[in-house]
mmCIF file of C-alpha atoms in Angstrom:
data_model
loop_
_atom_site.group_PDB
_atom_site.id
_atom_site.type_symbol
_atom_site.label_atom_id
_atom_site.label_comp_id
_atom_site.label_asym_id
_atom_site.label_seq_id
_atom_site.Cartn_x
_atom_site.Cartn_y
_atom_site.Cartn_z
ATOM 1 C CA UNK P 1 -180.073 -75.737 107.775
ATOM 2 C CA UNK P 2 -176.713 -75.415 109.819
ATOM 3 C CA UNK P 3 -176.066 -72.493 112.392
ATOM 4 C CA UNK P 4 -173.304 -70.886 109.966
ATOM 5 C CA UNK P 5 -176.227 -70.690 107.129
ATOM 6 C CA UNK P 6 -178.779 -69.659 109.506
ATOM 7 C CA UNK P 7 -176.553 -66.471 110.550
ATOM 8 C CA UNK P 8 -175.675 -65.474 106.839
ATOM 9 C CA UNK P 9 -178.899 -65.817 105.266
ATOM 10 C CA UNK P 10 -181.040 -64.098 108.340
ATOM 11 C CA UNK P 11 -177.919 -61.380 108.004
ATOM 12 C CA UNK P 12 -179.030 -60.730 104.402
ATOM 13 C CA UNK P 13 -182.692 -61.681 104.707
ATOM 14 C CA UNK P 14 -183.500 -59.279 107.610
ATOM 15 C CA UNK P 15 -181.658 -55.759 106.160
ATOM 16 C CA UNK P 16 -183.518 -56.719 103.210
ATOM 17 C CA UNK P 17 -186.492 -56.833 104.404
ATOM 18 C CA UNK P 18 -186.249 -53.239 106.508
ATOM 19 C CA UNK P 19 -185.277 -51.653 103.733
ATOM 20 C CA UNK P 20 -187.867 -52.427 101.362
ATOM 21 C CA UNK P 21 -190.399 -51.810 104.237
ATOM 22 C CA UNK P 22 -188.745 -48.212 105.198
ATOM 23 C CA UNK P 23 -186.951 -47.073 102.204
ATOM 24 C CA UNK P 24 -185.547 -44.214 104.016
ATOM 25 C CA UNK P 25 -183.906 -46.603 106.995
ATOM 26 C CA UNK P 26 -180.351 -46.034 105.518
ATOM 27 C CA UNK P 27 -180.808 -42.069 105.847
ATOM 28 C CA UNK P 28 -179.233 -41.940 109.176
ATOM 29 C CA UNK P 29 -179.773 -42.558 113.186
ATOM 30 C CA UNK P 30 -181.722 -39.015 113.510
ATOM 31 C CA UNK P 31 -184.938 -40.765 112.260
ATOM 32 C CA UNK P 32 -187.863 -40.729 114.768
ATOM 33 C CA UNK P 33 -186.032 -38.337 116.968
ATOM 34 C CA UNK P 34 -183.070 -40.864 118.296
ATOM 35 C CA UNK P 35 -179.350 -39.236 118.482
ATOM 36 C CA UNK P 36 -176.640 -40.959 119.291
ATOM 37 C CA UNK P 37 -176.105 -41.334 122.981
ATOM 38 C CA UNK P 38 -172.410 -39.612 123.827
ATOM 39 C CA UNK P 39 -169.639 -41.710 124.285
ATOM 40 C CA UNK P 40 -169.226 -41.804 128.313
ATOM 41 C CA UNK P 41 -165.530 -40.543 128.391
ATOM 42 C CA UNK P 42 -167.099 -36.957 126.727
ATOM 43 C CA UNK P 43 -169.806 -37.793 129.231
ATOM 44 C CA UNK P 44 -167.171 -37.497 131.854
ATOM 45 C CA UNK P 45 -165.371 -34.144 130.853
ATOM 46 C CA UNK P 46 -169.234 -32.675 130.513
ATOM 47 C CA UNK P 47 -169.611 -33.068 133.882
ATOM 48 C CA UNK P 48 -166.359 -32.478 135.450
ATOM 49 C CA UNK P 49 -167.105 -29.148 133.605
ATOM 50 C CA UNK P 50 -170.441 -28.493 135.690
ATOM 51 C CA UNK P 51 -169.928 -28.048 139.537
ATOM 52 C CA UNK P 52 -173.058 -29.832 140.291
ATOM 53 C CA UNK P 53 -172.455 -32.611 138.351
ATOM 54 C CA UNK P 54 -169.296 -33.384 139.225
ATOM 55 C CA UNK P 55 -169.522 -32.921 142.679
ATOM 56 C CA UNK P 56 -173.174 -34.910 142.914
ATOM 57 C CA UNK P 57 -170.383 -37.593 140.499
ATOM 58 C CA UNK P 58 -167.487 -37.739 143.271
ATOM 59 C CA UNK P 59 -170.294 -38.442 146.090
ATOM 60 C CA UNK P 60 -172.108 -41.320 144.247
ATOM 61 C CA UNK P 61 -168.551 -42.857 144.220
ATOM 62 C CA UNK P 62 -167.832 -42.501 147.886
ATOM 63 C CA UNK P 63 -171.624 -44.018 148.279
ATOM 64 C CA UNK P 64 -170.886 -47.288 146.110
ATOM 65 C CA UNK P 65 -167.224 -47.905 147.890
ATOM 66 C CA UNK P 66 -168.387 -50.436 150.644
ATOM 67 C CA UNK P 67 -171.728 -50.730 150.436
ATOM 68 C CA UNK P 68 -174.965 -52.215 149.204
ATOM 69 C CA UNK P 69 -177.367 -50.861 146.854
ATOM 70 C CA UNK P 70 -180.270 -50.478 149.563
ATOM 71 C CA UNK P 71 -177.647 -49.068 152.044
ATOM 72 C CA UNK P 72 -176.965 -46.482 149.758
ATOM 73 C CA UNK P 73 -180.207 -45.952 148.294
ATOM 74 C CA UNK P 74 -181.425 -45.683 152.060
ATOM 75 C CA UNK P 75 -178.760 -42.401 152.644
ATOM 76 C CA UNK P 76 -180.337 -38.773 151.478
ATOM 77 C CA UNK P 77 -177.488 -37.560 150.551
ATOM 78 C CA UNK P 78 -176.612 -40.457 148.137
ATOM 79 C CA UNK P 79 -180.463 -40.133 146.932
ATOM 80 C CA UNK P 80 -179.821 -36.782 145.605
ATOM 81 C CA UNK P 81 -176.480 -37.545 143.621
ATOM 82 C CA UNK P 82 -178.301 -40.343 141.971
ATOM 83 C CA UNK P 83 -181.309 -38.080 140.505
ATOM 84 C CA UNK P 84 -179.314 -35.360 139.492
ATOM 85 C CA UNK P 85 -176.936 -38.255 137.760
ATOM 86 C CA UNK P 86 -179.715 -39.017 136.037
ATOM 87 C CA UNK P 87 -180.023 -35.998 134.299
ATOM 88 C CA UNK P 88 -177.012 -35.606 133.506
ATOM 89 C CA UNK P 89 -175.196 -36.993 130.102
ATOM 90 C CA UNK P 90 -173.259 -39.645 132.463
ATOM 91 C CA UNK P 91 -176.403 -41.586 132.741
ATOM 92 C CA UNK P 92 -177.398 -42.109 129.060
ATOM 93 C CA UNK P 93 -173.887 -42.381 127.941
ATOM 94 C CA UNK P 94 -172.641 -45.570 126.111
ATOM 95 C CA UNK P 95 -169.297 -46.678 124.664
ATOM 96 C CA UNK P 96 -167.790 -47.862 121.046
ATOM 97 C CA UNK P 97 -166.401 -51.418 120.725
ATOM 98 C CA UNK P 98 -163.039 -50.992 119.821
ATOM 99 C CA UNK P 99 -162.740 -47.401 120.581
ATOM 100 C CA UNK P 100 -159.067 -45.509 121.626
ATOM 101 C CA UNK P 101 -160.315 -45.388 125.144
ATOM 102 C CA UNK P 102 -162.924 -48.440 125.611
ATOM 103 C CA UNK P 103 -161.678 -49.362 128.745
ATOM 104 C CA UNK P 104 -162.384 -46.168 130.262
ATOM 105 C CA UNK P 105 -165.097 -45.384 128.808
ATOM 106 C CA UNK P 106 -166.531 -48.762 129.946
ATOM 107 C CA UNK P 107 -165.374 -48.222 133.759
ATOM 108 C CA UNK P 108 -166.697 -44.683 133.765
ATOM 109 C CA UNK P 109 -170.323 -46.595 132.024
ATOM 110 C CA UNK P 110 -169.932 -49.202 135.085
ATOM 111 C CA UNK P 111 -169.456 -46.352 137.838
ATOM 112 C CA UNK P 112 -172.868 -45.220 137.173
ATOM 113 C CA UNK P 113 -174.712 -47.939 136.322
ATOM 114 C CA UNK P 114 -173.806 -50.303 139.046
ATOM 115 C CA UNK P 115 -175.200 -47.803 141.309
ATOM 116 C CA UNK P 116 -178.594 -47.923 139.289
ATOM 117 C CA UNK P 117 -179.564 -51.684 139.482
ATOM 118 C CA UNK P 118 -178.802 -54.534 141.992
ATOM 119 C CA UNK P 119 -175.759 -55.405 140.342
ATOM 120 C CA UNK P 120 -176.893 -59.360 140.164
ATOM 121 C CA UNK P 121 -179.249 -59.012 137.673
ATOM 122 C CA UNK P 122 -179.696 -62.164 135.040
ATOM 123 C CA UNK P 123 -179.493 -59.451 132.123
ATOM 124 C CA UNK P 124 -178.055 -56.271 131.779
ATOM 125 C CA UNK P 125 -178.299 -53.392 129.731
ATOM 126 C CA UNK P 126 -174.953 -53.424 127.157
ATOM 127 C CA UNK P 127 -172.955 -50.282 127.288
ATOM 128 C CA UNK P 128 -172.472 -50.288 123.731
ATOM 129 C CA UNK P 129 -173.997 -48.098 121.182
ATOM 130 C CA UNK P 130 -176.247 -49.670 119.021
ATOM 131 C CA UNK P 131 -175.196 -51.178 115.330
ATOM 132 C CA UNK P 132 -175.986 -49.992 112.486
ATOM 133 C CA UNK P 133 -175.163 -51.295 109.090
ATOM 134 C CA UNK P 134 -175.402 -50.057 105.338
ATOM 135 C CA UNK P 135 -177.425 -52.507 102.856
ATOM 136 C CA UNK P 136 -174.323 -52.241 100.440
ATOM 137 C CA UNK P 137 -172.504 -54.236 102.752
ATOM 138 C CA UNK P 138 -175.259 -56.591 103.632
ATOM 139 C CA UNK P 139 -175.704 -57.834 100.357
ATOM 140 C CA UNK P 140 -171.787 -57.728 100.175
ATOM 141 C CA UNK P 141 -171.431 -59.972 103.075
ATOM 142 C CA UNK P 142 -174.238 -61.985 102.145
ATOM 143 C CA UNK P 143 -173.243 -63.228 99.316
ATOM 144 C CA UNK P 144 -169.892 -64.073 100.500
ATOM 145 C CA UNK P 145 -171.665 -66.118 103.486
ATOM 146 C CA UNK P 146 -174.288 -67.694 101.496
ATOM 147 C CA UNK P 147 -172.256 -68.628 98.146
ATOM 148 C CA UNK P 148 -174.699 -66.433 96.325
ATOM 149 C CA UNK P 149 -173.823 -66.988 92.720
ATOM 150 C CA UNK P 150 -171.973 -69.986 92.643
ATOM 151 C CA UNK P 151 -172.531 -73.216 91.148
ATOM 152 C CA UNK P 152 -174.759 -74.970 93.562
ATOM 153 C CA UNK P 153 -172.793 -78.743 93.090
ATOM 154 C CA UNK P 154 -169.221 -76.871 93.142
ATOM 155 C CA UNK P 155 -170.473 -75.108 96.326
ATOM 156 C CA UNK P 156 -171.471 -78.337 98.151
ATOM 157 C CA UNK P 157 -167.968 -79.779 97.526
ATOM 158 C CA UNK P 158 -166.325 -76.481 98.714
ATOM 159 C CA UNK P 159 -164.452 -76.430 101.915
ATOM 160 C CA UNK P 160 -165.728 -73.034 102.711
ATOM 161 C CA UNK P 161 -164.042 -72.564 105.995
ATOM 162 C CA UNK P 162 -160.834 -73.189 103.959
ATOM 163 C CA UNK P 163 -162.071 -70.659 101.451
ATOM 164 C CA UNK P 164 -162.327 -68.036 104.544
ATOM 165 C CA UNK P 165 -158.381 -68.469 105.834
ATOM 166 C CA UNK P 166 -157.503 -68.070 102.273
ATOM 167 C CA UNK P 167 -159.555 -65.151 101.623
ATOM 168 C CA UNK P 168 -158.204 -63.640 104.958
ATOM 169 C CA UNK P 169 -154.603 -64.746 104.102
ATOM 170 C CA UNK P 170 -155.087 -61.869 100.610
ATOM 171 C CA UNK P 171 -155.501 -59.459 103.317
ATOM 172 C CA UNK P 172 -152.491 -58.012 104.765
ATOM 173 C CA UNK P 173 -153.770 -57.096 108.331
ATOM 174 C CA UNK P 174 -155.954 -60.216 108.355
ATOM 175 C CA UNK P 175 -153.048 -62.425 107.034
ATOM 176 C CA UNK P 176 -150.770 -60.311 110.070
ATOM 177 C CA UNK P 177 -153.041 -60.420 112.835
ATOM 178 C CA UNK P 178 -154.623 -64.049 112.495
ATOM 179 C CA UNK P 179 -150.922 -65.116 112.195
ATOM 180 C CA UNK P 180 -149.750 -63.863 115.312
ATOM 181 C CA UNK P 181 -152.431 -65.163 117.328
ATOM 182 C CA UNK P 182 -152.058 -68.803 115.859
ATOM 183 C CA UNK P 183 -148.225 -67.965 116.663
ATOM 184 C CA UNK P 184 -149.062 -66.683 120.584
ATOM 185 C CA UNK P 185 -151.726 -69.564 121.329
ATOM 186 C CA UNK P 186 -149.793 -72.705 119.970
ATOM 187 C CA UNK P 187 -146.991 -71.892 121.499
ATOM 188 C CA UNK P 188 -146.045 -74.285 124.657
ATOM 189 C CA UNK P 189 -144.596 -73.024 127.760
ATOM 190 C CA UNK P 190 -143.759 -75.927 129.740
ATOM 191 C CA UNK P 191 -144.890 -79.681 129.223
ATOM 192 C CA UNK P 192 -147.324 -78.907 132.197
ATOM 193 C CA UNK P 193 -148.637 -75.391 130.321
ATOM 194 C CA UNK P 194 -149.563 -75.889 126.444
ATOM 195 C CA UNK P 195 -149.869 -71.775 125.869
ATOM 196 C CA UNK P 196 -150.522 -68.530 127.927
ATOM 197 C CA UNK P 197 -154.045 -68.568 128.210
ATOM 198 C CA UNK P 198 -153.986 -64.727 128.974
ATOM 199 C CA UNK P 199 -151.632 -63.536 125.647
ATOM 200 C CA UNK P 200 -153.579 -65.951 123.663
ATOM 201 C CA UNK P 201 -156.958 -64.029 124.470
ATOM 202 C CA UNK P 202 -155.214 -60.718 123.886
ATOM 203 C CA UNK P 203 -154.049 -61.381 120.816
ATOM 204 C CA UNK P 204 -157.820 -62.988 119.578
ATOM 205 C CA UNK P 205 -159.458 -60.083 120.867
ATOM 206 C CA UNK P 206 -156.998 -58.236 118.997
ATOM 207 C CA UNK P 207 -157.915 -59.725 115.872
ATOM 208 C CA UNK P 208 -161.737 -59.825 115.908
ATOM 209 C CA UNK P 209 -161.222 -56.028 117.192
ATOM 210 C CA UNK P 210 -159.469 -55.072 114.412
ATOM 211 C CA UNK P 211 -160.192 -56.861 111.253
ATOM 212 C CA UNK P 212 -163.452 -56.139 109.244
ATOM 213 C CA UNK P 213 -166.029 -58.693 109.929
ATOM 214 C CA UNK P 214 -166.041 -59.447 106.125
ATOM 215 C CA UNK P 215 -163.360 -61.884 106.973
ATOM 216 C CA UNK P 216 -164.028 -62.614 110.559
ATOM 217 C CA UNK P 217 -167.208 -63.707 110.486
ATOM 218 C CA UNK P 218 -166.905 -66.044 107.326
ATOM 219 C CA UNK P 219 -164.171 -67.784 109.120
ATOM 220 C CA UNK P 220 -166.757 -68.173 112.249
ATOM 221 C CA UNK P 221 -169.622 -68.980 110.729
ATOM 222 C CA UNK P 222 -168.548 -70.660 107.409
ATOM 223 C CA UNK P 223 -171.165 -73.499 106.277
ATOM 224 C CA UNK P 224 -169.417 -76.308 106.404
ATOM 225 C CA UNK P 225 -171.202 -80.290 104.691
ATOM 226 C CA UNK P 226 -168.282 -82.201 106.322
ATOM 227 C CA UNK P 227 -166.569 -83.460 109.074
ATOM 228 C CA UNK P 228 -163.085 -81.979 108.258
ATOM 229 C CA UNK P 229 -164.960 -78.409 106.920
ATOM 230 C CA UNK P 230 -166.653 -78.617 110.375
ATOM 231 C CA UNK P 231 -163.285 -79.195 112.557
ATOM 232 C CA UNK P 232 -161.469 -76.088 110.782
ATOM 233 C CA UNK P 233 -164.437 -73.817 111.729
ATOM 234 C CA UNK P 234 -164.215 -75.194 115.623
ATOM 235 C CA UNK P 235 -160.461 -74.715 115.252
ATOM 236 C CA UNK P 236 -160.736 -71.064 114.254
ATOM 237 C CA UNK P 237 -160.085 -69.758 117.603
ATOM 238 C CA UNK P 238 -157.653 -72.601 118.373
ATOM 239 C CA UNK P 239 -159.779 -74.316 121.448
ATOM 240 C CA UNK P 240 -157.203 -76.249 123.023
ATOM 241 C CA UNK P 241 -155.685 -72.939 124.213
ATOM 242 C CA UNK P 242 -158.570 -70.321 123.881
ATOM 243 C CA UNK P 243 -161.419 -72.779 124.741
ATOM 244 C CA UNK P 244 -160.810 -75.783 126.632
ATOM 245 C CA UNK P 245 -159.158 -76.210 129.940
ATOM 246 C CA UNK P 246 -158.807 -79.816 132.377
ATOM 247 C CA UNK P 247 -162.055 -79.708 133.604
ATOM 248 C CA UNK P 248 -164.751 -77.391 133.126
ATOM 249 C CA UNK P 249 -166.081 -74.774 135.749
ATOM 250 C CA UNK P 250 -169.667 -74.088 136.689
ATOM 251 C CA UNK P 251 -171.677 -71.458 134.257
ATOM 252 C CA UNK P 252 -172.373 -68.635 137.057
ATOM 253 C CA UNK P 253 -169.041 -69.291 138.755
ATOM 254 C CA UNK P 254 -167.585 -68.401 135.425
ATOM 255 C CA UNK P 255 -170.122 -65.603 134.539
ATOM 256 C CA UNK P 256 -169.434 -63.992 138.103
ATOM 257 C CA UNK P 257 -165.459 -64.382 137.176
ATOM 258 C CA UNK P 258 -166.239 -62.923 134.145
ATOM 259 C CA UNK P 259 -168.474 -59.926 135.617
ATOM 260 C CA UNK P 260 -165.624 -58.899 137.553
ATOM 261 C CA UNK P 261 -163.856 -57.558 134.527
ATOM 262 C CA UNK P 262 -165.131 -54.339 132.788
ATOM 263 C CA UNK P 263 -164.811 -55.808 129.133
ATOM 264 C CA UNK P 264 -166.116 -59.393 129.581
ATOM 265 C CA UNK P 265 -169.233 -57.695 131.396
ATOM 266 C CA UNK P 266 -169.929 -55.373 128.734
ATOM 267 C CA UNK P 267 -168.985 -58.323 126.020
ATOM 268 C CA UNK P 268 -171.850 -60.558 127.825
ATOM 269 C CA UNK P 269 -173.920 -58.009 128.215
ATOM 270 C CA UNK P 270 -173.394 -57.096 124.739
ATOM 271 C CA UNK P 271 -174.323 -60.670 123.947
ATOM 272 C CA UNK P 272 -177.809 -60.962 126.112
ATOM 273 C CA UNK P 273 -179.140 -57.262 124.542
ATOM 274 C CA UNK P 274 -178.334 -58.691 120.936
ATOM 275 C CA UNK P 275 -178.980 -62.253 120.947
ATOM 276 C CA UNK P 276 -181.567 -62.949 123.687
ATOM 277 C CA UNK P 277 -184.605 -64.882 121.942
ATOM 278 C CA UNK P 278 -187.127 -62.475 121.244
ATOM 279 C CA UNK P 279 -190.626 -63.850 120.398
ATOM 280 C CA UNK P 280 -191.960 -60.814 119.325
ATOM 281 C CA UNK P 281 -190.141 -60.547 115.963
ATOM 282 C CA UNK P 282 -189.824 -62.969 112.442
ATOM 283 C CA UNK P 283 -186.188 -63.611 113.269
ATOM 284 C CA UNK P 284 -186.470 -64.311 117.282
ATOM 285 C CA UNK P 285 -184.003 -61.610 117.222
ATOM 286 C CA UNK P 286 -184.265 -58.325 118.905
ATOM 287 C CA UNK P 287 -185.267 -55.940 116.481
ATOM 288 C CA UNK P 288 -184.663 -58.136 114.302
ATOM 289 C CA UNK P 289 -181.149 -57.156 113.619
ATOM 290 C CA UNK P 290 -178.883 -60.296 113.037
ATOM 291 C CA UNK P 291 -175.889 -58.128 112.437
ATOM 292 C CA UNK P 292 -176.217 -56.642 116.287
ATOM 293 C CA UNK P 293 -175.945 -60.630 117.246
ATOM 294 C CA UNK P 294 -173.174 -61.585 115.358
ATOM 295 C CA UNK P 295 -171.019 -59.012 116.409
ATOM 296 C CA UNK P 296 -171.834 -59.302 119.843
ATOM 297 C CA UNK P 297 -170.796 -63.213 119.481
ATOM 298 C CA UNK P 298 -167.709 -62.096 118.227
ATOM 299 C CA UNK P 299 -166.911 -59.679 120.842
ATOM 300 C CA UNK P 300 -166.890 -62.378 123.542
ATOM 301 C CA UNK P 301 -163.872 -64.340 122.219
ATOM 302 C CA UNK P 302 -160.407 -63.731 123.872
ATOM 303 C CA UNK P 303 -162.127 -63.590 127.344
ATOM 304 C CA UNK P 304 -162.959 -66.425 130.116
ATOM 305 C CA UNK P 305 -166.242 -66.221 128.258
ATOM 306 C CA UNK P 306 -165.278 -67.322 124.883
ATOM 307 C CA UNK P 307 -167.809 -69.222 123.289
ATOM 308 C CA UNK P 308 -167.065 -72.020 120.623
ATOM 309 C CA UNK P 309 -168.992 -74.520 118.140
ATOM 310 C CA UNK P 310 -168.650 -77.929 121.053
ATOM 311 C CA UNK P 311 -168.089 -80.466 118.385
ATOM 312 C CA UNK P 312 -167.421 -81.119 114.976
ATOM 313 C CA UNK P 313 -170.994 -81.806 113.735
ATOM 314 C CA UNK P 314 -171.387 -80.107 110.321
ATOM 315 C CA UNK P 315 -174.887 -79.957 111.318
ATOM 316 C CA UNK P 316 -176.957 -80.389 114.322
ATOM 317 C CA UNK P 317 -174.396 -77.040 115.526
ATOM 318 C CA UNK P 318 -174.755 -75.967 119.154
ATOM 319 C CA UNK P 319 -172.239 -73.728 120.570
ATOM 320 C CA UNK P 320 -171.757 -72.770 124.067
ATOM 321 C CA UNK P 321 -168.765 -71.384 126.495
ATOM 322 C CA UNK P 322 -166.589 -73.719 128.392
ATOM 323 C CA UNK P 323 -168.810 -74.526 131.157
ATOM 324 C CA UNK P 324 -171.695 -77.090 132.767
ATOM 325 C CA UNK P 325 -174.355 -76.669 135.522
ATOM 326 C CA UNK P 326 -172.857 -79.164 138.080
ATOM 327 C CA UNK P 327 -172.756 -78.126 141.628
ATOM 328 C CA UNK P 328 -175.343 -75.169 141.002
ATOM 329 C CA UNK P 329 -177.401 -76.560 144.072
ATOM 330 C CA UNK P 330 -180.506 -74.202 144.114
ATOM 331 C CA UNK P 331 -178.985 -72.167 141.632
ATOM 332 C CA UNK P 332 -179.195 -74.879 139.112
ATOM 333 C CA UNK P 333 -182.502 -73.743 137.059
ATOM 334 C CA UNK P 334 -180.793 -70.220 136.555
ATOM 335 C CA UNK P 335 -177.229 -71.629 135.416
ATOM 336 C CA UNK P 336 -179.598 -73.748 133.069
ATOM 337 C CA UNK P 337 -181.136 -70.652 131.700
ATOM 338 C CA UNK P 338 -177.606 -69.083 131.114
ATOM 339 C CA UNK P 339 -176.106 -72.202 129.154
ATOM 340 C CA UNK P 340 -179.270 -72.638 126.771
ATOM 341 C CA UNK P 341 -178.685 -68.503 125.432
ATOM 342 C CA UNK P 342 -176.072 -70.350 123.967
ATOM 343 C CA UNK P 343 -176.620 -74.197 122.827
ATOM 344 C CA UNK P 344 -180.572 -73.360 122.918
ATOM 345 C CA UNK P 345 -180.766 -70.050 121.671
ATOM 346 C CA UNK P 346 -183.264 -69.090 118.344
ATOM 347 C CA UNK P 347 -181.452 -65.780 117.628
ATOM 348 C CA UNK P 348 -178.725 -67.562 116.967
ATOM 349 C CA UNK P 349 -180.229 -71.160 115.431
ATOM 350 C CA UNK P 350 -182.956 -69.033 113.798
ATOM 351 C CA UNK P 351 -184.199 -71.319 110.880
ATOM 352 C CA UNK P 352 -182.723 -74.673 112.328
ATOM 353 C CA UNK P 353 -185.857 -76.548 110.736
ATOM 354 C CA UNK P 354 -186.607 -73.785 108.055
ATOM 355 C CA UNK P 355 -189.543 -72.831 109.440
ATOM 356 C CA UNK P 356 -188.199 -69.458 110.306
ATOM 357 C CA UNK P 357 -186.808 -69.003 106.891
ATOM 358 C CA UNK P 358 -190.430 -69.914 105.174
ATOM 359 C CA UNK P 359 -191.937 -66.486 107.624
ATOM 360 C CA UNK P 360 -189.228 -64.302 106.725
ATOM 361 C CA UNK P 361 -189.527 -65.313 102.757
ATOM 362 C CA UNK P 362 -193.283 -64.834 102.959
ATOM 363 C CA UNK P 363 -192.941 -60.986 105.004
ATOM 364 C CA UNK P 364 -190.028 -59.997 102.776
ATOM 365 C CA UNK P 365 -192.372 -60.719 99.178
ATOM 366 C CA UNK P 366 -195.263 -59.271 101.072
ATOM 367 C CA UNK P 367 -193.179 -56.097 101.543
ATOM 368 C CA UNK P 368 -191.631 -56.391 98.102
ATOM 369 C CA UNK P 369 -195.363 -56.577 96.534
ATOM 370 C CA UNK P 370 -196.399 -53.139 99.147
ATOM 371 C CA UNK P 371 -193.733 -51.385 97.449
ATOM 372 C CA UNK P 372 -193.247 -52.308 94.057
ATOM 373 C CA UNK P 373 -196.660 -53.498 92.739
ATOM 374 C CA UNK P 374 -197.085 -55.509 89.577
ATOM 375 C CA UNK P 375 -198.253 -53.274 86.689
#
């Protein structure tokens, strides 16, 4: 069972299974008394409406400019800004990938929570909302993934990551946007400088932003039983632009490059709240939620952290960012730890050996036969 397989039937396999176990999941997020966290930009204009707030807001600032957690932690004054903060909407506030004013919203999300934790954390908590999805377009996007329906000997000779650039190519802003980024990243500058790294991102970013995931992700994660399938899928994001470089850089030298940047912290962070290995659930995902993961994988191309499949294996698929753990010195068993989330990680290799598959087959007819019982 290949990584691309893995993703699509878990996808299908997990929504399944929640919504024969809770039949009224798909009634909204107000179940069990969660509401939707506001978006920090309204989170902003709250408080800049409330005296208090905004001037406890303004001070917390002035307290992170220059100085060090326990510095600031250490001054009363700065104490006191940071409990009322935490009352306040500001502090439970999260943002919308894609949204008119992410940016913002993501800086004004950072302003508050770097003050809250050490700031050098292995994890940290995304600043995203959390996804939700509607069965209809599970079993939708499952079938696409998964070949649901076909002919099981045509599907084994299908080029399905061909099938995918077609099927985006019958889309007009799928067709528009995937051509202008194969357009922006193939183009050479100088013999010395294949493409502009930077426009190339933008323009990937761009697309996965914008087009529905019913075409981006089968282009991504299309199951490929060749060699030439399997170099089309690792081509999707055009690595020798996107990707690669001359030599590669050192994990945490490229997460703390990456950290710098509003959006590539939120995209990673995205990434470790949705795809970290959970051993507490069938999938090894958290909450089970395979959708939450695949997105989040998504939302890290068109940055320094852009992951990628590293070879053309049609099976055997580990994927990982352009980096290595060479020169880590004493730092080398947490770089380690960084590159397996991605070439190591079950969330995202769930099934690999279909053992995975067999427990989420035999929960999912247990739950069918709780619900609808055999006359």
């Amino acid at each position: 069972m290949i990584l691309a397989n893995a993703f699509c039937l878990f996808f299908f396999l997990d929504e399944t299974l929640r919504s024969l176990a809770s039949p009224s999941s798909l009634q909204g997020p107000e179940l069990h008394g969660w509401r939707p966290p506001v978006d920090c930009v309204r989170a902003n204009e709250l408080c800049a409406a409330e005296s208090n707030c905004s001037s406890r807001y303004r001070t917390l600032r002035q307290c992170l400019a220059g100085r060090d957690r326990n510095t600031m932690l250490a001054n009363k004054e700065c104490q006191a800004a940071l409990e009322v903060l935490q009352e306040s909407p500001l502090y439970d506030c999260r943002c919308k990938r894609g949204m008119k004013k992410e940016l913002q919203c993501l800086q004004i999300y950072w302003s508050i929570h770097l003050g809250l934790t050490e700031g050098e954390e292995f994890y940290e908590a995304s600043p995203y909302e959390p996804v939700t999805s509607r069965l209809s377009d599970i079993f939708r996007l499952a079938s696409m993934f998964s070949g649901t329906g076909a002919d099981p000997v045509v599907s084994a000779k299908s080029n399905h990551c061909l099938d995918a650039a077609k099927a985006c190519n019958l889309n007009d802003n799928c067709k528009k946007l995937r051509s202008s980024y194969i357009s922006i990243c193939n183009r050479e500058i100088s013999p010395t400088e294949r493409c502009n790294r930077r426009k190339c991102h933008k323009a990937l970013r761009q697309f996965f932003d914008r087009v529905p995931s019913e075409f981006t992700y089968r282009m991504l994660f299309c199951s490929c039983q060749d060699l030439a399938c399997a170099e089309r899928r690792r081509q999707t994001i055009l690595p020798s632009c996107s990707y690669e470089d001359k030599e590669k850089p050192n994990c945490l030298d490229l997460r703390g490059v990456c950290r710098t940047d509003h959006l590539c912290r939120s995209r990673l962070a995205d990434f470790h709240a949705n795809c970290r290995a959970s051993y507490h659930t069938v999938t090894s995902c958290p909450a089970d939620n395979y959708q939450a993961c695949l997105g989040s994988y998504a939302g890290m191309i068109g940055f320094d952290m852009t992951p990628n499949y590293v070879d053309s294996s049609p099976t055997g698929i580990v994927v990982s960012p352009w980096c290595n753990c060479r020169g880590s010195g004493n730092m080398e068993e947490e770089c380690e730890k960084f590159l397996r989330d991605f070439t190591e990680n079950p969330c995202l290799r769930a099934g690999a050996e279909g053992q995975q598959l067999q427990r989420v087959k035999h929960v999912l007819h247990r739950a069918h036969d709780k619900y609808h019982p055999r006359e």
